[in-house]
Amino acid sequence: MTEVALAPATPHTPSVIRLLLGKLAISYTEVLDHPGLPAARKVQAVLLDDAVGVLMVLFPQSQLLDLNRLCELTGRRLTAVPQDRLERMLGKHNLSLLPGLPSLTSSPCLYEESLLREPSLLINSGEPELLLEVSREDFKNLLNKASAAHFGEALNAIRPNLDRPHDDREEITQAVQAFTARRIQQRLEETIEIPPLAETAQKIIKLRVDPNATIDDITGVVETDPALAAQVVSWAASPYYASPGKIRSVEDAIVRVLGFDLVINLALGLALGKTLSLPKDHPQHTTPYWQQSIYTAAVIEGLTRAMPRAQRPEAGLTYLAGLLHNFGYLLLAHVFPPHFSLICRHLEVNPHLCHSYVEQHLLGISREQIGAWLMRYWDMPEELSTALRFQHDPGYDGDYAAYPNLVCLAVRLLRSRGIGSGPEEEIPDALLERLGMSRDKAEDVVGKVLEAEVMLRELASQFSQH
């Protein structure tokens, strides 16, 4: 059995689970969840359904649940039960998480056969961070009416390309060709169909790199795009910036409230965002695209200020990196439209995994690779493509490291507060050391940003309208 004992004053198994396991004569040990526990022994439970009904599926957290294989096995097109229905069902039993106990839901159950190779299994208790360890024999008894099958893909067989940027071009080409060959059975054209950079964005990029650019220059560019002009004025008037008096013009917004740097990066983020439309499909229970972007940019703005002055990267560019960090998500939806829904469905049934595994498994590339590639294709600053490319590598220490390190830290801090999607991931000490920041200071920054959450949401909703 596992060596981790339960500390006092931690949550205990909910009464409904205790009674259920007692009735089934299943003995268990309470274990605190922590990163050292083997993923092959942790049971991931998901509820799927279709017109036929609900199916509980159990598999180890060392695997990705492949819905295509499940379809081949069952002849059914199963997807995750809608989040509100799942929450209502768990709420009836006062549970926060779904435990891998088929008798709890009385629905049919299918389990990954490799689970029974482990000497003992760790099941969600229904309470966050508390697992129940049961022996293989007891686990078998829990599954006496369930069916075994092989439908998981081992994560060690999926290698998301987190740190091999030299392979990006070849992998993106291969992914598009394989996708096209499978789905359309025709040769791919020489180029991926990427929309050209909007004229407004091109003008703003020129201003960004012009050391002599003035407020008059940026005012002139913004005013030629009515939607952008309205956006800048409404941002400046927002309670988040607490501007004194009424904002009457774009120049007013820049001079009195937002400043040159913030406006140029906000305007660029908005112009790029308008180049690719938000996909209509998205995974359930995910933070809306622009909300995630604005929160991340705001946290990065605070983290940049909290860095030692001598180490600080360019504040406007770090803000822009936050605003665009998930841009590859929009690009995947644009380049692989039929496959994008499949990615969404797989993200719903693999909540224990970072999206990189799902995208690598289904497409052969990740949103980070294709997003960074597009930034280079559009001749954006190298700092920006580096920020997008290495944002999930907390150990990145190459050129322009502060940019991806700040995105990585901001995303993980927000995830720990329930914003974003995927599993929570630890923040290594080395990441904080490279940024010259204490853990307390980083937590303080995200806390202050989230105090203004209502106002940030309002800003995000303005982005979504255009």
Tab-separated table of C-alpha atoms in Angstrom:
chain	number	residue	atom	x	y	z
A	1	MET	CA	0.000	0.000	0.000
A	2	THR	CA	1.088	3.623	-0.482
A	3	GLU	CA	3.366	5.166	2.131
A	4	VAL	CA	1.577	8.542	2.244
A	5	ALA	CA	-0.480	8.836	5.403
A	6	LEU	CA	-3.282	11.338	5.785
A	7	ALA	CA	-2.435	14.461	7.763
A	8	PRO	CA	-4.910	15.566	10.440
A	9	ALA	CA	-7.465	18.261	9.572
A	10	THR	CA	-7.603	17.249	5.910
A	11	PRO	CA	-10.921	16.441	4.211
A	12	HIS	CA	-12.354	12.980	4.771
A	13	THR	CA	-14.251	10.684	2.457
A	14	PRO	CA	-17.843	11.908	1.896
A	15	SER	CA	-20.433	9.876	3.806
A	16	VAL	CA	-22.186	8.626	0.633
A	17	ILE	CA	-18.902	7.039	-0.540
A	18	ARG	CA	-18.113	5.585	2.898
A	19	LEU	CA	-21.572	3.992	3.049
A	20	LEU	CA	-21.348	2.676	-0.510
A	21	LEU	CA	-17.927	1.075	0.021
A	22	GLY	CA	-19.044	-0.332	3.395
A	23	LYS	CA	-22.099	-1.906	1.745
A	24	LEU	CA	-19.855	-3.477	-0.919
A	25	ALA	CA	-17.360	-4.643	1.765
A	26	ILE	CA	-14.514	-2.755	0.083
A	27	SER	CA	-11.665	-1.692	2.360
A	28	TYR	CA	-9.695	1.443	1.521
A	29	THR	CA	-7.027	3.815	2.806
A	30	GLU	CA	-7.328	7.592	2.525
A	31	VAL	CA	-4.346	9.094	0.673
A	32	LEU	CA	-3.519	12.738	-0.023
A	33	ASP	CA	-3.011	13.386	-3.720
A	34	HIS	CA	0.441	14.687	-4.654
A	35	PRO	CA	2.623	14.763	-7.798
A	36	GLY	CA	4.751	11.798	-6.632
A	37	LEU	CA	1.914	9.266	-6.906
A	38	PRO	CA	2.193	7.034	-10.008
A	39	ALA	CA	-0.269	8.130	-12.709
A	40	ALA	CA	-0.721	4.478	-13.833
A	41	ARG	CA	-2.465	3.753	-10.513
A	42	LYS	CA	-4.677	6.870	-10.463
A	43	VAL	CA	-8.108	6.081	-11.928
A	44	GLN	CA	-9.607	8.788	-14.160
A	45	ALA	CA	-13.402	8.510	-14.321
A	46	VAL	CA	-15.499	10.239	-16.998
A	47	LEU	CA	-19.185	10.035	-17.840
A	48	LEU	CA	-19.967	9.901	-21.556
A	49	ASP	CA	-23.292	9.727	-23.328
A	50	ASP	CA	-25.155	9.580	-26.635
A	51	ALA	CA	-28.725	8.805	-27.711
A	52	VAL	CA	-28.394	5.299	-26.195
A	53	GLY	CA	-27.575	6.575	-22.698
A	54	VAL	CA	-24.783	7.176	-20.194
A	55	LEU	CA	-21.557	5.156	-19.977
A	56	MET	CA	-18.944	5.460	-17.230
A	57	VAL	CA	-15.405	5.036	-18.530
A	58	LEU	CA	-12.405	4.338	-16.271
A	59	PHE	CA	-8.767	4.551	-17.343
A	60	PRO	CA	-5.390	5.344	-15.753
A	61	GLN	CA	-4.097	8.929	-15.689
A	62	SER	CA	-0.981	7.651	-17.488
A	63	GLN	CA	-3.134	7.359	-20.622
A	64	LEU	CA	-5.165	9.531	-22.993
A	65	LEU	CA	-8.745	8.408	-23.640
A	66	ASP	CA	-9.128	7.995	-27.411
A	67	LEU	CA	-12.751	8.620	-28.468
A	68	ASN	CA	-12.073	7.191	-31.951
A	69	ARG	CA	-11.064	3.829	-30.481
A	70	LEU	CA	-14.055	3.955	-28.180
A	71	CYS	CA	-16.288	4.479	-31.215
A	72	GLU	CA	-14.713	1.470	-32.991
A	73	LEU	CA	-15.204	-0.668	-29.866
A	74	THR	CA	-18.768	0.314	-29.030
A	75	GLY	CA	-20.179	1.505	-32.364
A	76	ARG	CA	-21.277	4.647	-30.475
A	77	ARG	CA	-20.302	8.317	-30.913
A	78	LEU	CA	-19.830	9.121	-27.244
A	79	THR	CA	-18.985	12.579	-25.866
A	80	ALA	CA	-18.644	13.988	-22.332
A	81	VAL	CA	-21.876	14.456	-20.392
A	82	PRO	CA	-22.627	18.231	-20.288
A	83	GLN	CA	-20.965	19.879	-17.303
A	84	ASP	CA	-24.207	21.207	-15.786
A	85	ARG	CA	-25.745	17.703	-15.802
A	86	LEU	CA	-22.638	16.234	-14.198
A	87	GLU	CA	-22.629	18.940	-11.524
A	88	ARG	CA	-26.331	18.311	-10.753
A	89	MET	CA	-25.673	14.573	-10.392
A	90	LEU	CA	-22.653	15.108	-8.119
A	91	GLY	CA	-24.563	17.761	-6.172
A	92	LYS	CA	-27.241	15.197	-5.213
A	93	HIS	CA	-24.500	13.298	-3.346
A	94	ASN	CA	-22.630	16.411	-2.108
A	95	LEU	CA	-19.568	15.461	-4.171
A	96	SER	CA	-17.129	17.792	-5.940
A	97	LEU	CA	-15.510	15.211	-8.241
A	98	LEU	CA	-16.652	12.011	-9.929
A	99	PRO	CA	-15.300	8.897	-8.150
A	100	GLY	CA	-14.542	5.818	-10.286
A	101	LEU	CA	-17.319	3.767	-8.698
A	102	PRO	CA	-19.769	2.305	-11.256
A	103	SER	CA	-22.406	1.546	-8.599
A	104	LEU	CA	-22.633	5.263	-7.719
A	105	THR	CA	-24.296	6.143	-11.039
A	106	SER	CA	-25.861	2.741	-11.845
A	107	SER	CA	-24.786	3.271	-15.468
A	108	PRO	CA	-22.910	0.661	-17.562
A	109	CYS	CA	-19.143	0.866	-17.178
A	110	LEU	CA	-16.202	0.238	-19.493
A	111	TYR	CA	-12.687	0.136	-18.056
A	112	GLU	CA	-9.192	0.110	-19.520
A	113	GLU	CA	-7.828	-3.400	-18.950
A	114	SER	CA	-4.332	-2.167	-18.062
A	115	LEU	CA	-5.728	-0.870	-14.727
A	116	LEU	CA	-5.778	-4.430	-13.401
A	117	ARG	CA	-2.023	-4.809	-13.885
A	118	GLU	CA	-1.455	-2.546	-10.855
A	119	PRO	CA	-1.212	-4.006	-7.308
A	120	SER	CA	-3.512	-1.277	-5.952
A	121	LEU	CA	-5.522	1.590	-7.437
A	122	LEU	CA	-6.187	5.187	-6.369
A	123	ILE	CA	-9.767	6.408	-6.875
A	124	ASN	CA	-11.168	9.946	-6.446
A	125	SER	CA	-12.969	10.177	-3.117
A	126	GLY	CA	-15.351	12.862	-4.385
A	127	GLU	CA	-13.344	15.486	-2.449
A	128	PRO	CA	-10.494	17.415	-4.138
A	129	GLU	CA	-6.976	16.155	-3.346
A	130	LEU	CA	-8.197	13.106	-1.421
A	131	LEU	CA	-7.832	9.663	-3.007
A	132	LEU	CA	-8.940	6.226	-1.861
A	133	GLU	CA	-6.446	3.416	-2.246
A	134	VAL	CA	-7.989	-0.024	-2.852
A	135	SER	CA	-6.330	-3.346	-3.621
A	136	ARG	CA	-6.517	-4.814	-7.123
A	137	GLU	CA	-8.856	-7.570	-5.842
A	138	ASP	CA	-11.265	-5.060	-4.289
A	139	PHE	CA	-11.132	-2.934	-7.434
A	140	LYS	CA	-12.017	-6.037	-9.494
A	141	ASN	CA	-15.045	-6.564	-7.241
A	142	LEU	CA	-16.164	-2.981	-7.884
A	143	LEU	CA	-16.056	-3.796	-11.616
A	144	ASN	CA	-17.926	-7.118	-11.502
A	145	LYS	CA	-20.598	-5.839	-13.926
A	146	ALA	CA	-18.228	-3.704	-16.024
A	147	SER	CA	-16.569	-4.602	-19.349
A	148	ALA	CA	-12.816	-4.489	-19.996
A	149	ALA	CA	-11.257	-3.191	-23.240
A	150	HIS	CA	-8.120	-1.506	-24.547
A	151	PHE	CA	-8.875	2.063	-25.662
A	152	GLY	CA	-6.264	4.267	-23.950
A	153	GLU	CA	-3.100	5.662	-25.530
A	154	ALA	CA	-0.033	5.615	-23.245
A	155	LEU	CA	1.251	9.151	-22.675
A	156	ASN	CA	4.858	7.977	-22.984
A	157	ALA	CA	4.019	7.083	-26.613
A	158	ILE	CA	2.880	10.676	-27.288
A	159	ARG	CA	5.733	13.149	-27.383
A	160	PRO	CA	4.466	16.740	-27.484
A	161	ASN	CA	7.220	18.868	-28.990
A	162	LEU	CA	7.833	21.289	-26.116
A	163	ASP	CA	11.493	21.995	-26.762
A	164	ARG	CA	12.465	21.081	-30.355
A	165	PRO	CA	11.565	24.241	-32.311
A	166	HIS	CA	13.807	23.246	-35.257
A	167	ASP	CA	11.291	20.464	-36.033
A	168	ASP	CA	8.248	22.769	-36.080
A	169	ARG	CA	8.100	23.514	-39.818
A	170	GLU	CA	8.414	19.840	-40.781
A	171	GLU	CA	5.910	18.675	-38.146
A	172	ILE	CA	3.324	21.319	-39.113
A	173	THR	CA	3.648	20.319	-42.788
A	174	GLN	CA	3.389	16.607	-41.916
A	175	ALA	CA	0.350	17.201	-39.709
A	176	VAL	CA	-1.487	19.171	-42.384
A	177	GLN	CA	-0.590	16.598	-45.072
A	178	ALA	CA	-1.612	13.617	-42.919
A	179	PHE	CA	-4.832	15.355	-41.938
A	180	THR	CA	-5.621	16.211	-45.538
A	181	ALA	CA	-4.730	12.756	-46.836
A	182	ARG	CA	-6.972	11.096	-44.262
A	183	ARG	CA	-9.916	13.441	-44.530
A	184	ILE	CA	-10.006	14.781	-48.054
A	185	GLN	CA	-7.835	12.362	-50.057
A	186	GLN	CA	-6.224	15.054	-52.140
A	187	ARG	CA	-2.840	16.734	-52.324
A	188	LEU	CA	-2.274	19.667	-50.034
A	189	GLU	CA	-1.391	22.948	-51.667
A	190	GLU	CA	2.115	24.204	-51.023
A	191	THR	CA	1.042	26.673	-48.344
A	192	ILE	CA	-1.230	26.409	-45.331
A	193	GLU	CA	-4.155	28.753	-45.877
A	194	ILE	CA	-3.391	31.541	-43.433
A	195	PRO	CA	-5.237	34.847	-43.731
A	196	PRO	CA	-2.955	37.797	-44.523
A	197	LEU	CA	-2.121	40.140	-41.681
A	198	ALA	CA	-4.759	42.876	-41.427
A	199	GLU	CA	-3.686	46.270	-42.782
A	200	THR	CA	-4.236	47.949	-39.396
A	201	ALA	CA	-2.030	45.328	-37.714
A	202	GLN	CA	0.720	45.898	-40.306
A	203	LYS	CA	0.670	49.649	-39.611
A	204	ILE	CA	0.785	49.090	-35.832
A	205	ILE	CA	3.752	46.680	-36.148
A	206	LYS	CA	5.664	49.333	-38.124
A	207	LEU	CA	4.965	51.860	-35.356
A	208	ARG	CA	6.052	49.388	-32.663
A	209	VAL	CA	9.554	49.164	-34.127
A	210	ASP	CA	9.845	52.874	-35.010
A	211	PRO	CA	11.788	54.652	-32.210
A	212	ASN	CA	10.487	58.015	-33.464
A	213	ALA	CA	6.785	57.066	-33.439
A	214	THR	CA	4.593	59.576	-31.605
A	215	ILE	CA	1.171	59.622	-29.989
A	216	ASP	CA	-0.093	61.412	-33.137
A	217	ASP	CA	1.063	58.424	-35.237
A	218	ILE	CA	-0.758	55.789	-33.191
A	219	THR	CA	-3.846	58.049	-32.881
A	220	GLY	CA	-3.933	58.342	-36.687
A	221	VAL	CA	-3.767	54.547	-37.189
A	222	VAL	CA	-6.400	53.768	-34.552
A	223	GLU	CA	-8.797	56.424	-35.870
A	224	THR	CA	-8.777	54.894	-39.380
A	225	ASP	CA	-10.361	51.715	-37.917
A	226	PRO	CA	-13.711	52.756	-36.354
A	227	ALA	CA	-14.162	49.510	-34.387
A	228	LEU	CA	-10.655	49.822	-32.951
A	229	ALA	CA	-11.157	53.495	-32.103
A	230	ALA	CA	-14.400	52.709	-30.235
A	231	GLN	CA	-12.580	49.901	-28.396
A	232	VAL	CA	-9.701	52.110	-27.234
A	233	VAL	CA	-12.064	54.832	-25.976
A	234	SER	CA	-14.280	52.301	-24.152
A	235	TRP	CA	-11.209	50.674	-22.541
A	236	ALA	CA	-9.969	54.008	-21.291
A	237	ALA	CA	-13.430	54.760	-19.861
A	238	SER	CA	-13.558	51.382	-18.081
A	239	PRO	CA	-13.627	51.375	-14.238
A	240	TYR	CA	-10.541	49.095	-14.407
A	241	TYR	CA	-8.430	52.110	-15.403
A	242	ALA	CA	-10.370	54.530	-13.159
A	243	SER	CA	-9.840	57.507	-15.447
A	244	PRO	CA	-10.662	60.980	-14.114
A	245	GLY	CA	-13.358	62.775	-16.148
A	246	LYS	CA	-14.964	61.806	-19.458
A	247	ILE	CA	-12.918	60.308	-22.321
A	248	ARG	CA	-13.769	62.250	-25.483
A	249	SER	CA	-11.334	60.959	-28.127
A	250	VAL	CA	-8.695	58.379	-28.988
A	251	GLU	CA	-5.965	60.926	-28.213
A	252	ASP	CA	-7.608	61.638	-24.859
A	253	ALA	CA	-7.638	57.891	-24.108
A	254	ILE	CA	-3.931	57.551	-24.937
A	255	VAL	CA	-2.605	60.706	-23.293
A	256	ARG	CA	-4.701	60.745	-20.104
A	257	VAL	CA	-5.257	57.062	-19.337
A	258	LEU	CA	-3.700	54.224	-21.284
A	259	GLY	CA	-0.360	55.521	-22.506
A	260	PHE	CA	1.457	54.842	-25.800
A	261	ASP	CA	2.807	51.347	-24.977
A	262	LEU	CA	-0.448	49.907	-23.681
A	263	VAL	CA	-2.500	51.277	-26.584
A	264	ILE	CA	-0.107	50.011	-29.235
A	265	ASN	CA	-0.111	46.494	-27.753
A	266	LEU	CA	-3.846	46.441	-27.040
A	267	ALA	CA	-4.527	47.629	-30.577
A	268	LEU	CA	-2.188	45.009	-32.041
A	269	GLY	CA	-3.750	42.224	-29.942
A	270	LEU	CA	-7.225	43.252	-31.061
A	271	ALA	CA	-6.226	43.591	-34.728
A	272	LEU	CA	-4.657	40.113	-34.713
A	273	GLY	CA	-7.619	38.665	-32.826
A	274	LYS	CA	-9.957	39.947	-35.541
A	275	THR	CA	-7.877	38.185	-38.232
A	276	LEU	CA	-9.109	34.782	-37.011
A	277	SER	CA	-12.652	34.457	-35.703
A	278	LEU	CA	-13.448	32.672	-32.446
A	279	PRO	CA	-14.466	29.055	-33.152
A	280	LYS	CA	-18.146	28.299	-32.488
A	281	ASP	CA	-17.195	25.005	-30.810
A	282	HIS	CA	-15.125	24.886	-27.613
A	283	PRO	CA	-14.527	22.402	-24.785
A	284	GLN	CA	-17.086	22.485	-21.973
A	285	HIS	CA	-16.033	24.119	-18.735
A	286	THR	CA	-13.260	26.223	-20.244
A	287	THR	CA	-12.540	29.905	-19.602
A	288	PRO	CA	-13.726	31.950	-22.648
A	289	TYR	CA	-10.863	32.791	-25.037
A	290	TRP	CA	-10.644	36.566	-24.544
A	291	GLN	CA	-11.291	36.339	-20.814
A	292	GLN	CA	-8.310	33.969	-20.467
A	293	SER	CA	-6.209	36.294	-22.663
A	294	ILE	CA	-7.047	39.485	-20.741
A	295	TYR	CA	-6.510	37.838	-17.329
A	296	THR	CA	-3.151	36.420	-18.452
A	297	ALA	CA	-2.025	39.785	-19.893
A	298	ALA	CA	-3.075	41.587	-16.692
A	299	VAL	CA	-1.205	39.096	-14.471
A	300	ILE	CA	1.893	39.337	-16.700
A	301	GLU	CA	1.722	43.135	-16.488
A	302	GLY	CA	1.855	42.845	-12.672
A	303	LEU	CA	4.576	40.157	-12.699
A	304	THR	CA	6.765	42.246	-15.037
A	305	ARG	CA	6.523	45.201	-12.642
A	306	ALA	CA	7.388	42.879	-9.723
A	307	MET	CA	10.669	41.766	-11.355
A	308	PRO	CA	13.953	43.455	-10.357
A	309	ARG	CA	14.315	46.551	-12.537
A	310	ALA	CA	17.569	45.394	-14.166
A	311	GLN	CA	15.983	42.100	-15.283
A	312	ARG	CA	12.661	43.422	-16.593
A	313	PRO	CA	11.862	42.665	-20.242
A	314	GLU	CA	9.911	45.146	-22.378
A	315	ALA	CA	6.604	45.596	-20.547
A	316	GLY	CA	4.501	46.252	-23.652
A	317	LEU	CA	5.767	43.071	-25.311
A	318	THR	CA	5.180	40.906	-22.228
A	319	TYR	CA	1.605	42.240	-22.079
A	320	LEU	CA	1.144	41.379	-25.769
A	321	ALA	CA	2.575	37.875	-25.139
A	322	GLY	CA	-0.139	37.376	-22.500
A	323	LEU	CA	-2.842	38.692	-24.816
A	324	LEU	CA	-1.777	36.326	-27.637
A	325	HIS	CA	-0.491	33.330	-25.635
A	326	ASN	CA	-3.355	31.074	-26.754
A	327	PHE	CA	-3.495	32.346	-30.351
A	328	GLY	CA	-2.552	28.879	-31.662
A	329	TYR	CA	-5.963	27.673	-30.421
A	330	LEU	CA	-7.683	30.007	-32.930
A	331	LEU	CA	-5.276	28.867	-35.621
A	332	LEU	CA	-5.973	25.146	-35.037
A	333	ALA	CA	-9.691	25.873	-35.433
A	334	HIS	CA	-8.955	27.747	-38.677
A	335	VAL	CA	-6.556	25.217	-40.263
A	336	PHE	CA	-8.221	21.978	-39.100
A	337	PRO	CA	-11.951	22.811	-38.811
A	338	PRO	CA	-13.416	19.255	-38.878
A	339	HIS	CA	-10.718	18.038	-36.507
A	340	PHE	CA	-11.123	20.933	-34.089
A	341	SER	CA	-14.412	19.550	-32.733
A	342	LEU	CA	-12.676	16.232	-32.148
A	343	ILE	CA	-9.949	18.038	-30.177
A	344	CYS	CA	-12.657	19.736	-28.055
A	345	ARG	CA	-14.369	16.411	-27.321
A	346	HIS	CA	-11.054	14.788	-26.353
A	347	LEU	CA	-10.152	17.685	-24.039
A	348	GLU	CA	-13.494	17.180	-22.256
A	349	VAL	CA	-12.839	13.499	-21.550
A	350	ASN	CA	-9.156	13.959	-20.610
A	351	PRO	CA	-9.307	16.652	-17.906
A	352	HIS	CA	-6.161	15.211	-16.312
A	353	LEU	CA	-4.034	16.163	-19.354
A	354	CYS	CA	-2.507	19.335	-20.768
A	355	HIS	CA	-3.927	20.045	-24.254
A	356	SER	CA	-0.473	19.331	-25.783
A	357	TYR	CA	-1.014	15.565	-25.420
A	358	VAL	CA	-4.440	15.626	-27.067
A	359	GLU	CA	-3.255	17.801	-29.963
A	360	GLN	CA	-0.074	15.782	-30.478
A	361	HIS	CA	-2.085	12.523	-30.490
A	362	LEU	CA	-4.755	13.745	-32.915
A	363	LEU	CA	-2.763	16.098	-35.181
A	364	GLY	CA	0.941	15.535	-34.595
A	365	ILE	CA	1.480	19.183	-33.516
A	366	SER	CA	0.377	21.539	-30.745
A	367	ARG	CA	-1.227	24.983	-30.720
A	368	GLU	CA	2.058	26.385	-29.330
A	369	GLN	CA	4.037	25.170	-32.366
A	370	ILE	CA	1.586	26.492	-34.938
A	371	GLY	CA	0.997	29.770	-33.028
A	372	ALA	CA	4.743	30.521	-32.839
A	373	TRP	CA	5.117	29.597	-36.510
A	374	LEU	CA	2.409	32.108	-37.464
A	375	MET	CA	4.055	34.868	-35.413
A	376	ARG	CA	7.275	34.304	-37.393
A	377	TYR	CA	5.319	34.076	-40.668
A	378	TRP	CA	3.819	37.478	-39.875
A	379	ASP	CA	7.272	38.887	-38.943
A	380	MET	CA	6.245	39.597	-35.367
A	381	PRO	CA	9.038	40.224	-32.819
A	382	GLU	CA	11.125	37.110	-32.022
A	383	GLU	CA	10.360	37.615	-28.307
A	384	LEU	CA	6.685	36.997	-29.087
A	385	SER	CA	7.123	33.765	-31.068
A	386	THR	CA	9.493	32.525	-28.302
A	387	ALA	CA	6.863	33.354	-25.658
A	388	LEU	CA	4.188	31.354	-27.491
A	389	ARG	CA	6.489	28.450	-28.381
A	390	PHE	CA	7.997	27.708	-24.938
A	391	GLN	CA	5.182	28.824	-22.620
A	392	HIS	CA	4.641	25.277	-21.280
A	393	ASP	CA	8.316	24.576	-20.655
A	394	PRO	CA	9.038	25.894	-17.130
A	395	GLY	CA	12.724	24.997	-17.618
A	396	TYR	CA	13.241	27.131	-20.745
A	397	ASP	CA	16.414	29.195	-20.322
A	398	GLY	CA	17.294	30.118	-23.936
A	399	ASP	CA	17.031	33.415	-25.820
A	400	TYR	CA	14.358	35.839	-24.539
A	401	ALA	CA	13.579	33.380	-21.691
A	402	ALA	CA	11.777	36.007	-19.573
A	403	TYR	CA	8.868	36.127	-22.071
A	404	PRO	CA	7.838	32.428	-22.073
A	405	ASN	CA	8.756	32.172	-18.368
A	406	LEU	CA	6.305	34.980	-17.520
A	407	VAL	CA	3.536	33.373	-19.612
A	408	CYS	CA	4.189	29.991	-17.965
A	409	LEU	CA	4.053	31.518	-14.476
A	410	ALA	CA	0.905	33.582	-15.194
A	411	VAL	CA	-0.977	30.620	-16.730
A	412	ARG	CA	-0.090	28.340	-13.796
A	413	LEU	CA	-0.983	30.968	-11.193
A	414	LEU	CA	-4.390	31.512	-12.841
A	415	ARG	CA	-4.956	27.754	-13.157
A	416	SER	CA	-4.436	27.405	-9.400
A	417	ARG	CA	-7.319	29.900	-8.982
A	418	GLY	CA	-9.650	27.926	-11.275
A	419	ILE	CA	-9.089	30.031	-14.419
A	420	GLY	CA	-8.058	28.244	-17.621
A	421	SER	CA	-8.319	24.562	-18.457
A	422	GLY	CA	-6.383	21.361	-17.917
A	423	PRO	CA	-4.701	20.110	-14.740
A	424	GLU	CA	-3.022	22.337	-12.179
A	425	GLU	CA	0.758	22.244	-12.589
A	426	GLU	CA	3.400	23.066	-10.007
A	427	ILE	CA	5.495	26.228	-10.225
A	428	PRO	CA	9.166	25.197	-9.883
A	429	ASP	CA	11.481	27.300	-7.689
A	430	ALA	CA	13.922	27.616	-10.621
A	431	LEU	CA	11.247	29.382	-12.728
A	432	LEU	CA	10.688	31.980	-9.994
A	433	GLU	CA	14.450	32.378	-9.472
A	434	ARG	CA	15.019	33.120	-13.189
A	435	LEU	CA	12.427	35.903	-12.939
A	436	GLY	CA	13.934	37.212	-9.696
A	437	MET	CA	10.647	36.797	-7.844
A	438	SER	CA	9.488	35.134	-4.620
A	439	ARG	CA	6.502	32.777	-4.592
A	440	ASP	CA	4.663	35.101	-2.178
A	441	LYS	CA	5.187	38.079	-4.505
A	442	ALA	CA	3.835	36.110	-7.492
A	443	GLU	CA	0.759	35.011	-5.501
A	444	ASP	CA	0.262	38.590	-4.345
A	445	VAL	CA	0.240	39.808	-7.985
A	446	VAL	CA	-2.411	37.322	-9.132
A	447	GLY	CA	-4.495	38.061	-6.016
A	448	LYS	CA	-4.498	41.804	-6.767
A	449	VAL	CA	-5.465	41.241	-10.420
A	450	LEU	CA	-8.358	38.963	-9.460
A	451	GLU	CA	-9.680	41.568	-7.017
A	452	ALA	CA	-10.662	43.429	-10.205
A	453	GLU	CA	-12.206	40.324	-11.787
A	454	VAL	CA	-15.599	41.894	-12.522
A	455	MET	CA	-13.960	44.778	-14.369
A	456	LEU	CA	-11.590	42.446	-16.239
A	457	ARG	CA	-14.550	40.389	-17.431
A	458	GLU	CA	-16.150	43.564	-18.724
A	459	LEU	CA	-12.977	44.370	-20.694
A	460	ALA	CA	-12.892	40.821	-22.078
A	461	SER	CA	-16.539	41.015	-23.165
A	462	GLN	CA	-15.714	44.167	-25.189
A	463	PHE	CA	-13.045	42.214	-27.076
A	464	SER	CA	-15.509	39.397	-27.769
A	465	GLN	CA	-17.991	41.766	-29.421
A	466	HIS	CA	-15.701	42.619	-32.327
